[in-house]
Amino acid sequence: MTPVELSRTVLRAVRRAVDEGELRVAVPERALVSAPGPGGCGDYATNIALQLARPAGEPPLRVAEILRPHLADADGVADVVVTGPGFINISLRDTAPAALVEEILRRGKRYGFVDGADGQAGPRARRDHGGLFGQVLQLHCAHDVRAVVVTDVLARLLRSQGALVRTSCEGRPEPEWEAVLGARVDAHGSAESPAPLDVGVRPVPAPADPLPLGRDAGRWALLHPAGHDRPRITDEHLVQRESNPLFRVRYAHARTRALSRNAADLGFGAEPGDVRHDVTVLLADHPRVLAQAAAHRAPDRLARHLVSVADAVLPLLPAVLPRGAEKPSAAHRARLALAEAAGTVLAGGLSLLGIDAPEHL
């Protein structure tokens, strides 16, 4: 069960409690699930009971105890424990790191895509997404380089979630925007056949020309800030230092690829295993991030998520290969598989942003 699916499971538990008269509240639109905090347990935790306590007129602990049996009966849930002032901690079945890593390596760069987003609608497609699958959208952007780049990436994100997307621009995009930045739209001028959902894309324009930065750094400079923030168009996006988030993301990916090559030279390969590490929570959260970035038209959410994945996986990498005369063990193989999974997520995310993920850096 992914974090997106678990969030929906929590909302279904609230709805059942309301339907059975145990709670008198409006069912919220979303339920936040995250890694358990200090004193927590299990795979994920949610603060939904604290969120509902005031409107329900009940103490958070009472709300949590009302929801606990509804969650415990849900498919895929192994155990539910209430801790602290009312945090609900959830343990899932079949959520060992090995299963997560196997799924990522099996799906490759398409990990996090909705089933059927390639045009072959699987039986779970509509259930797994919750709205975007099959929608027809028209993205119509301002005649501005940042708007065109953002539109290009939004179209990729929405299509990854099963939406059918057309793009257009108020005027003919400058040839350099496609030649240098790789950003294009399907049409220009007014949309002749507006889609059922017509979305205007108007982020804050860049204060300077991003073309001198080149494709990768130029796109990152435009996409990493939120749409309402003014991007910084400076050479800082080109420097190969830890202070540059784009460098950290691409460096982490290149390191994972180098480890795979080095392991092959040592005669062993990746085998998913039960490795507990901070990065596993972020990898499990990747489908939710893609869904939210698409639903909220916010590619910056994906960019920031990739930085978090890179920063989490880098401390793992020195422990992947055996040292000295040490023989490769099951732990080494499992760490290698986790590193490769992180590299796969980084490569897939960069691809959606239209940015290259080099194997050598």
Tab-separated table of C-alpha atoms in Angstrom:
chain	number	residue	atom	x	y	z
A	1	MET	CA	0.000	0.000	0.000
A	2	THR	CA	1.435	3.364	-1.032
A	3	PRO	CA	1.099	6.525	1.104
A	4	VAL	CA	-1.528	7.770	-1.374
A	5	GLU	CA	-3.596	4.602	-0.900
A	6	LEU	CA	-3.115	4.737	2.874
A	7	SER	CA	-4.331	8.348	2.957
A	8	ARG	CA	-7.501	7.249	1.176
A	9	THR	CA	-7.851	4.342	3.615
A	10	VAL	CA	-7.744	6.808	6.528
A	11	LEU	CA	-10.444	8.931	4.886
A	12	ARG	CA	-12.601	5.843	4.322
A	13	ALA	CA	-12.269	5.029	8.046
A	14	VAL	CA	-13.467	8.542	8.904
A	15	ARG	CA	-16.373	8.180	6.485
A	16	ARG	CA	-17.403	4.848	8.049
A	17	ALA	CA	-17.279	6.358	11.537
A	18	VAL	CA	-19.472	9.233	10.349
A	19	ASP	CA	-21.903	6.926	8.574
A	20	GLU	CA	-22.268	4.805	11.731
A	21	GLY	CA	-22.938	7.847	13.893
A	22	GLU	CA	-19.730	7.571	15.909
A	23	LEU	CA	-18.433	10.955	14.723
A	24	ARG	CA	-20.274	14.060	13.631
A	25	VAL	CA	-17.820	15.856	11.359
A	26	ALA	CA	-17.373	16.732	7.722
A	27	VAL	CA	-15.025	14.225	6.096
A	28	PRO	CA	-11.873	16.178	5.142
A	29	GLU	CA	-10.516	16.219	1.604
A	30	ARG	CA	-7.144	14.789	2.599
A	31	ALA	CA	-5.428	12.935	5.409
A	32	LEU	CA	-1.738	13.438	6.002
A	33	VAL	CA	0.335	10.298	6.521
A	34	SER	CA	4.047	10.400	7.246
A	35	ALA	CA	6.820	8.520	8.982
A	36	PRO	CA	6.124	8.039	12.724
A	37	GLY	CA	7.651	10.721	14.930
A	38	PRO	CA	9.438	10.279	18.269
A	39	GLY	CA	7.510	7.809	20.398
A	40	GLY	CA	5.626	6.477	17.393
A	41	CYS	CA	5.739	3.031	15.840
A	42	GLY	CA	4.779	1.145	12.709
A	43	ASP	CA	5.248	2.167	9.091
A	44	TYR	CA	3.230	5.399	8.997
A	45	ALA	CA	1.418	7.774	11.329
A	46	THR	CA	-1.454	10.221	10.853
A	47	ASN	CA	-2.640	13.182	12.918
A	48	ILE	CA	-6.209	12.924	11.571
A	49	ALA	CA	-7.632	12.517	15.109
A	50	LEU	CA	-6.067	15.803	16.217
A	51	GLN	CA	-7.379	17.430	13.058
A	52	LEU	CA	-10.958	16.261	13.705
A	53	ALA	CA	-11.081	16.668	17.490
A	54	ARG	CA	-12.313	20.270	17.612
A	55	PRO	CA	-15.051	19.973	14.941
A	56	ALA	CA	-16.132	16.629	16.445
A	57	GLY	CA	-16.301	18.063	19.970
A	58	GLU	CA	-14.284	15.126	21.274
A	59	PRO	CA	-10.777	14.748	22.753
A	60	PRO	CA	-8.200	13.631	20.146
A	61	LEU	CA	-7.618	10.339	21.981
A	62	ARG	CA	-11.326	9.552	21.809
A	63	VAL	CA	-11.413	10.295	18.071
A	64	ALA	CA	-8.344	8.107	17.560
A	65	GLU	CA	-9.936	5.207	19.442
A	66	ILE	CA	-13.097	5.548	17.342
A	67	LEU	CA	-11.097	5.383	14.123
A	68	ARG	CA	-8.711	2.627	15.244
A	69	PRO	CA	-11.010	-0.395	14.627
A	70	HIS	CA	-12.117	0.959	11.245
A	71	LEU	CA	-8.482	1.230	10.187
A	72	ALA	CA	-7.550	-2.134	11.673
A	73	ASP	CA	-10.186	-3.815	9.487
A	74	ALA	CA	-8.869	-2.247	6.267
A	75	ASP	CA	-7.147	-4.412	3.682
A	76	GLY	CA	-3.376	-4.217	3.925
A	77	VAL	CA	-3.308	-2.950	7.523
A	78	ALA	CA	-1.555	-5.241	10.004
A	79	ASP	CA	-1.836	-3.198	13.216
A	80	VAL	CA	-3.014	0.187	14.511
A	81	VAL	CA	-1.616	1.775	17.685
A	82	VAL	CA	-2.598	5.118	19.250
A	83	THR	CA	0.241	7.068	20.867
A	84	GLY	CA	0.780	10.486	22.429
A	85	PRO	CA	-2.114	12.940	22.343
A	86	GLY	CA	-3.869	11.001	19.578
A	87	PHE	CA	-1.468	10.044	16.803
A	88	ILE	CA	-2.562	6.923	14.936
A	89	ASN	CA	0.364	4.660	14.030
A	90	ILE	CA	-0.256	2.139	11.271
A	91	SER	CA	1.699	-0.997	10.422
A	92	LEU	CA	1.116	-2.386	6.944
A	93	ARG	CA	1.271	-5.872	5.523
A	94	ASP	CA	3.714	-6.600	2.718
A	95	THR	CA	5.496	-3.275	3.135
A	96	ALA	CA	8.963	-4.548	3.934
A	97	PRO	CA	11.716	-2.543	2.274
A	98	ALA	CA	12.439	-5.543	0.059
A	99	ALA	CA	8.946	-5.412	-1.472
A	100	LEU	CA	9.240	-1.656	-2.050
A	101	VAL	CA	12.647	-1.981	-3.684
A	102	GLU	CA	11.464	-4.857	-5.858
A	103	GLU	CA	8.546	-2.755	-7.090
A	104	ILE	CA	10.752	0.228	-7.909
A	105	LEU	CA	13.323	-1.840	-9.766
A	106	ARG	CA	10.562	-3.674	-11.646
A	107	ARG	CA	8.781	-0.524	-12.760
A	108	GLY	CA	11.912	1.517	-13.375
A	109	LYS	CA	11.418	5.162	-14.271
A	110	ARG	CA	7.659	4.560	-14.417
A	111	TYR	CA	7.469	3.897	-10.693
A	112	GLY	CA	4.789	6.237	-9.389
A	113	PHE	CA	2.899	6.344	-12.703
A	114	VAL	CA	-0.769	5.407	-12.483
A	115	ASP	CA	-1.635	2.002	-13.931
A	116	GLY	CA	-2.838	2.583	-17.470
A	117	ALA	CA	-1.113	5.969	-17.886
A	118	ASP	CA	0.531	4.529	-20.986
A	119	GLY	CA	-2.862	4.192	-22.640
A	120	GLN	CA	-3.411	0.590	-21.512
A	121	ALA	CA	-5.821	1.117	-18.640
A	122	GLY	CA	-5.265	-1.471	-15.951
A	123	PRO	CA	-8.022	-2.588	-13.593
A	124	ARG	CA	-6.640	-0.511	-10.729
A	125	ALA	CA	-6.091	2.697	-12.706
A	126	ARG	CA	-9.148	4.688	-11.717
A	127	ARG	CA	-9.135	3.420	-8.150
A	128	ASP	CA	-5.468	4.219	-7.596
A	129	HIS	CA	-5.587	7.795	-8.727
A	130	GLY	CA	-8.688	9.513	-7.526
A	131	GLY	CA	-9.552	11.986	-10.238
A	132	LEU	CA	-6.978	12.698	-12.928
A	133	PHE	CA	-7.111	9.388	-14.788
A	134	GLY	CA	-8.981	9.871	-18.051
A	135	GLN	CA	-9.499	13.623	-17.553
A	136	VAL	CA	-9.002	15.802	-20.623
A	137	LEU	CA	-7.139	19.006	-19.797
A	138	GLN	CA	-6.052	22.020	-21.809
A	139	LEU	CA	-2.986	23.755	-20.391
A	140	HIS	CA	-2.833	27.277	-21.818
A	141	CYS	CA	0.231	29.300	-20.833
A	142	ALA	CA	1.407	32.864	-21.075
A	143	HIS	CA	3.942	33.774	-23.757
A	144	ASP	CA	6.818	33.550	-21.308
A	145	VAL	CA	9.761	31.184	-21.113
A	146	ARG	CA	9.058	30.040	-17.562
A	147	ALA	CA	5.383	29.471	-18.324
A	148	VAL	CA	6.253	27.346	-21.357
A	149	VAL	CA	8.758	25.228	-19.385
A	150	VAL	CA	6.309	24.751	-16.513
A	151	THR	CA	3.561	23.804	-18.967
A	152	ASP	CA	5.839	21.254	-20.617
A	153	VAL	CA	6.547	19.605	-17.239
A	154	LEU	CA	2.951	19.791	-16.037
A	155	ALA	CA	1.892	17.929	-19.163
A	156	ARG	CA	4.418	15.174	-18.355
A	157	LEU	CA	3.244	14.943	-14.743
A	158	LEU	CA	-0.443	14.880	-15.640
A	159	ARG	CA	0.111	12.228	-18.300
A	160	SER	CA	2.007	10.120	-15.761
A	161	GLN	CA	-1.208	10.129	-13.728
A	162	GLY	CA	-3.378	9.090	-16.664
A	163	ALA	CA	-4.700	12.476	-17.780
A	164	LEU	CA	-5.099	13.377	-21.460
A	165	VAL	CA	-3.382	16.712	-21.964
A	166	ARG	CA	-3.187	19.333	-24.702
A	167	THR	CA	-0.914	22.360	-24.373
A	168	SER	CA	-1.053	25.786	-25.979
A	169	CYS	CA	0.584	29.183	-25.624
A	170	GLU	CA	-0.780	32.698	-26.050
A	171	GLY	CA	1.815	33.372	-28.727
A	172	ARG	CA	4.340	31.435	-30.752
A	173	PRO	CA	7.114	30.315	-28.363
A	174	GLU	CA	10.592	31.535	-29.255
A	175	PRO	CA	12.561	28.876	-31.181
A	176	GLU	CA	15.356	29.025	-28.590
A	177	TRP	CA	12.987	27.907	-25.840
A	178	GLU	CA	12.699	24.536	-27.537
A	179	ALA	CA	16.186	24.386	-29.049
A	180	VAL	CA	17.989	25.157	-25.782
A	181	LEU	CA	15.537	24.257	-23.007
A	182	GLY	CA	13.628	21.503	-24.810
A	183	ALA	CA	10.267	23.101	-23.942
A	184	ARG	CA	7.447	22.938	-26.429
A	185	VAL	CA	3.673	23.272	-26.654
A	186	ASP	CA	1.219	21.616	-29.002
A	187	ALA	CA	-0.228	24.841	-30.388
A	188	HIS	CA	-0.079	28.619	-30.037
A	189	GLY	CA	-2.731	31.292	-30.089
A	190	SER	CA	-6.155	30.860	-28.519
A	191	ALA	CA	-7.325	27.317	-27.863
A	192	GLU	CA	-9.722	26.499	-30.703
A	193	SER	CA	-11.232	23.448	-28.987
A	194	PRO	CA	-11.075	24.038	-25.247
A	195	ALA	CA	-10.954	20.943	-23.086
A	196	PRO	CA	-13.515	20.235	-20.366
A	197	LEU	CA	-10.925	21.515	-17.905
A	198	ASP	CA	-9.049	24.575	-19.165
A	199	VAL	CA	-6.066	25.473	-16.961
A	200	GLY	CA	-4.123	28.718	-17.242
A	201	VAL	CA	-0.407	28.476	-16.452
A	202	ARG	CA	1.071	31.811	-15.326
A	203	PRO	CA	3.988	31.427	-12.907
A	204	VAL	CA	5.944	34.498	-11.837
A	205	PRO	CA	8.206	35.310	-14.828
A	206	ALA	CA	11.951	34.844	-14.570
A	207	PRO	CA	13.856	38.089	-13.902
A	208	ALA	CA	16.529	37.195	-16.453
A	209	ASP	CA	17.047	35.013	-19.507
A	210	PRO	CA	17.659	31.378	-18.430
A	211	LEU	CA	19.018	30.290	-21.836
A	212	PRO	CA	22.698	30.936	-20.957
A	213	LEU	CA	22.391	28.310	-18.206
A	214	GLY	CA	21.674	25.579	-20.757
A	215	ARG	CA	18.925	23.000	-20.694
A	216	ASP	CA	19.402	21.230	-17.372
A	217	ALA	CA	20.376	24.137	-15.128
A	218	GLY	CA	17.984	26.480	-16.927
A	219	ARG	CA	15.007	24.170	-16.426
A	220	TRP	CA	15.934	23.525	-12.786
A	221	ALA	CA	16.223	27.256	-12.097
A	222	LEU	CA	12.696	27.766	-13.439
A	223	LEU	CA	11.111	24.675	-11.855
A	224	HIS	CA	12.635	24.349	-8.383
A	225	PRO	CA	10.946	27.471	-6.923
A	226	ALA	CA	7.187	27.456	-6.403
A	227	GLY	CA	5.217	29.116	-9.171
A	228	HIS	CA	4.436	32.150	-7.010
A	229	ASP	CA	8.143	32.688	-6.203
A	230	ARG	CA	10.561	34.593	-8.419
A	231	PRO	CA	13.299	32.224	-9.672
A	232	ARG	CA	16.989	33.004	-9.313
A	233	ILE	CA	18.679	32.938	-12.710
A	234	THR	CA	22.344	32.808	-11.697
A	235	ASP	CA	25.419	30.669	-12.221
A	236	GLU	CA	24.822	29.030	-8.818
A	237	HIS	CA	22.831	26.360	-10.680
A	238	LEU	CA	25.964	25.371	-12.637
A	239	VAL	CA	28.445	24.938	-9.792
A	240	GLN	CA	29.336	21.399	-8.767
A	241	ARG	CA	29.127	21.902	-5.023
A	242	GLU	CA	26.887	20.633	-2.246
A	243	SER	CA	25.307	24.077	-2.028
A	244	ASN	CA	23.685	23.417	-5.423
A	245	PRO	CA	20.569	21.196	-5.017
A	246	LEU	CA	20.624	20.159	-8.695
A	247	PHE	CA	24.212	18.986	-8.335
A	248	ARG	CA	23.330	16.946	-5.223
A	249	VAL	CA	20.470	15.209	-7.038
A	250	ARG	CA	22.528	14.369	-10.119
A	251	TYR	CA	25.575	13.440	-8.025
A	252	ALA	CA	23.532	11.037	-5.883
A	253	HIS	CA	22.156	9.395	-9.037
A	254	ALA	CA	25.624	9.076	-10.589
A	255	ARG	CA	26.973	7.570	-7.365
A	256	THR	CA	24.291	4.881	-7.349
A	257	ARG	CA	25.156	3.961	-10.931
A	258	ALA	CA	28.873	3.859	-10.093
A	259	LEU	CA	28.175	1.528	-7.169
A	260	SER	CA	26.356	-0.873	-9.486
A	261	ARG	CA	29.357	-0.945	-11.806
A	262	ASN	CA	31.787	-1.389	-8.909
A	263	ALA	CA	29.703	-4.196	-7.421
A	264	ALA	CA	29.672	-5.973	-10.773
A	265	ASP	CA	33.471	-5.735	-10.843
A	266	LEU	CA	33.486	-7.389	-7.405
A	267	GLY	CA	31.229	-10.159	-8.661
A	268	PHE	CA	27.948	-9.426	-6.909
A	269	GLY	CA	24.658	-7.771	-7.720
A	270	ALA	CA	21.654	-6.245	-6.029
A	271	GLU	CA	19.180	-8.385	-4.088
A	272	PRO	CA	16.371	-6.551	-2.272
A	273	GLY	CA	16.402	-7.209	1.444
A	274	ASP	CA	15.101	-5.869	4.734
A	275	VAL	CA	17.237	-2.722	4.987
A	276	ARG	CA	15.734	-0.058	7.248
A	277	HIS	CA	16.875	3.408	6.200
A	278	ASP	CA	15.407	6.916	6.125
A	279	VAL	CA	15.354	6.913	2.327
A	280	THR	CA	12.821	4.052	2.187
A	281	VAL	CA	10.046	6.325	3.497
A	282	LEU	CA	10.829	8.893	0.792
A	283	LEU	CA	10.879	6.230	-1.917
A	284	ALA	CA	7.523	4.882	-0.743
A	285	ASP	CA	6.177	8.445	-0.831
A	286	HIS	CA	7.222	9.036	-4.452
A	287	PRO	CA	3.843	8.040	-6.004
A	288	ARG	CA	2.046	10.453	-3.677
A	289	VAL	CA	4.454	13.254	-4.602
A	290	LEU	CA	3.841	12.702	-8.316
A	291	ALA	CA	0.082	12.651	-7.776
A	292	GLN	CA	0.153	15.836	-5.701
A	293	ALA	CA	2.524	17.650	-8.072
A	294	ALA	CA	0.148	16.844	-10.925
A	295	ALA	CA	-3.062	17.619	-9.051
A	296	HIS	CA	-1.803	20.940	-7.699
A	297	ARG	CA	0.050	21.909	-10.906
A	298	ALA	CA	3.240	22.218	-8.839
A	299	PRO	CA	6.372	20.702	-10.413
A	300	ASP	CA	8.398	22.335	-7.641
A	301	ARG	CA	7.047	19.643	-5.286
A	302	LEU	CA	8.761	16.977	-7.361
A	303	ALA	CA	11.998	18.975	-7.539
A	304	ARG	CA	12.137	19.392	-3.765
A	305	HIS	CA	11.266	15.718	-3.256
A	306	LEU	CA	14.239	14.698	-5.414
A	307	VAL	CA	16.528	16.842	-3.274
A	308	SER	CA	15.199	15.072	-0.157
A	309	VAL	CA	15.781	11.644	-1.717
A	310	ALA	CA	19.323	12.595	-2.718
A	311	ASP	CA	20.163	13.983	0.722
A	312	ALA	CA	18.760	10.849	2.390
A	313	VAL	CA	20.513	8.283	0.203
A	314	LEU	CA	23.991	9.840	0.110
A	315	PRO	CA	24.875	8.779	3.703
A	316	LEU	CA	23.948	5.167	2.815
A	317	LEU	CA	26.285	4.861	-0.132
A	318	PRO	CA	29.640	4.439	1.699
A	319	ALA	CA	28.254	1.266	3.347
A	320	VAL	CA	27.144	-0.408	0.106
A	321	LEU	CA	30.416	-2.030	-0.999
A	322	PRO	CA	32.511	-4.371	1.153
A	323	ARG	CA	35.747	-2.938	2.498
A	324	GLY	CA	39.181	-4.472	2.366
A	325	ALA	CA	39.086	-8.262	2.471
A	326	GLU	CA	35.424	-8.288	3.469
A	327	LYS	CA	33.266	-10.609	1.377
A	328	PRO	CA	29.993	-9.381	-0.170
A	329	SER	CA	27.132	-10.326	2.128
A	330	ALA	CA	23.354	-10.302	1.935
A	331	ALA	CA	23.453	-6.903	3.657
A	332	HIS	CA	25.704	-5.502	0.929
A	333	ARG	CA	23.392	-6.849	-1.772
A	334	ALA	CA	20.346	-5.378	-0.029
A	335	ARG	CA	21.992	-1.968	0.406
A	336	LEU	CA	22.983	-2.010	-3.252
A	337	ALA	CA	19.382	-2.760	-4.248
A	338	LEU	CA	18.134	0.119	-2.089
A	339	ALA	CA	20.722	2.463	-3.614
A	340	GLU	CA	19.709	1.370	-7.118
A	341	ALA	CA	16.047	1.986	-6.233
A	342	ALA	CA	16.899	5.491	-5.054
A	343	GLY	CA	18.853	6.095	-8.243
A	344	THR	CA	15.873	4.896	-10.265
A	345	VAL	CA	13.553	7.349	-8.505
A	346	LEU	CA	16.037	10.186	-9.030
A	347	ALA	CA	16.411	9.348	-12.727
A	348	GLY	CA	12.652	9.048	-13.232
A	349	GLY	CA	11.962	12.308	-11.448
A	350	LEU	CA	14.615	14.205	-13.393
A	351	SER	CA	13.216	12.757	-16.614
A	352	LEU	CA	9.763	14.139	-15.771
A	353	LEU	CA	11.374	17.533	-15.193
A	354	GLY	CA	13.077	17.238	-18.579
A	355	ILE	CA	16.534	17.144	-17.012
A	356	ASP	CA	19.292	14.674	-17.868
A	357	ALA	CA	20.455	12.149	-15.246
A	358	PRO	CA	24.045	11.326	-16.282
A	359	GLU	CA	25.656	8.104	-15.127
A	360	HIS	CA	29.035	9.838	-14.820
A	361	LEU	CA	29.436	13.207	-13.137
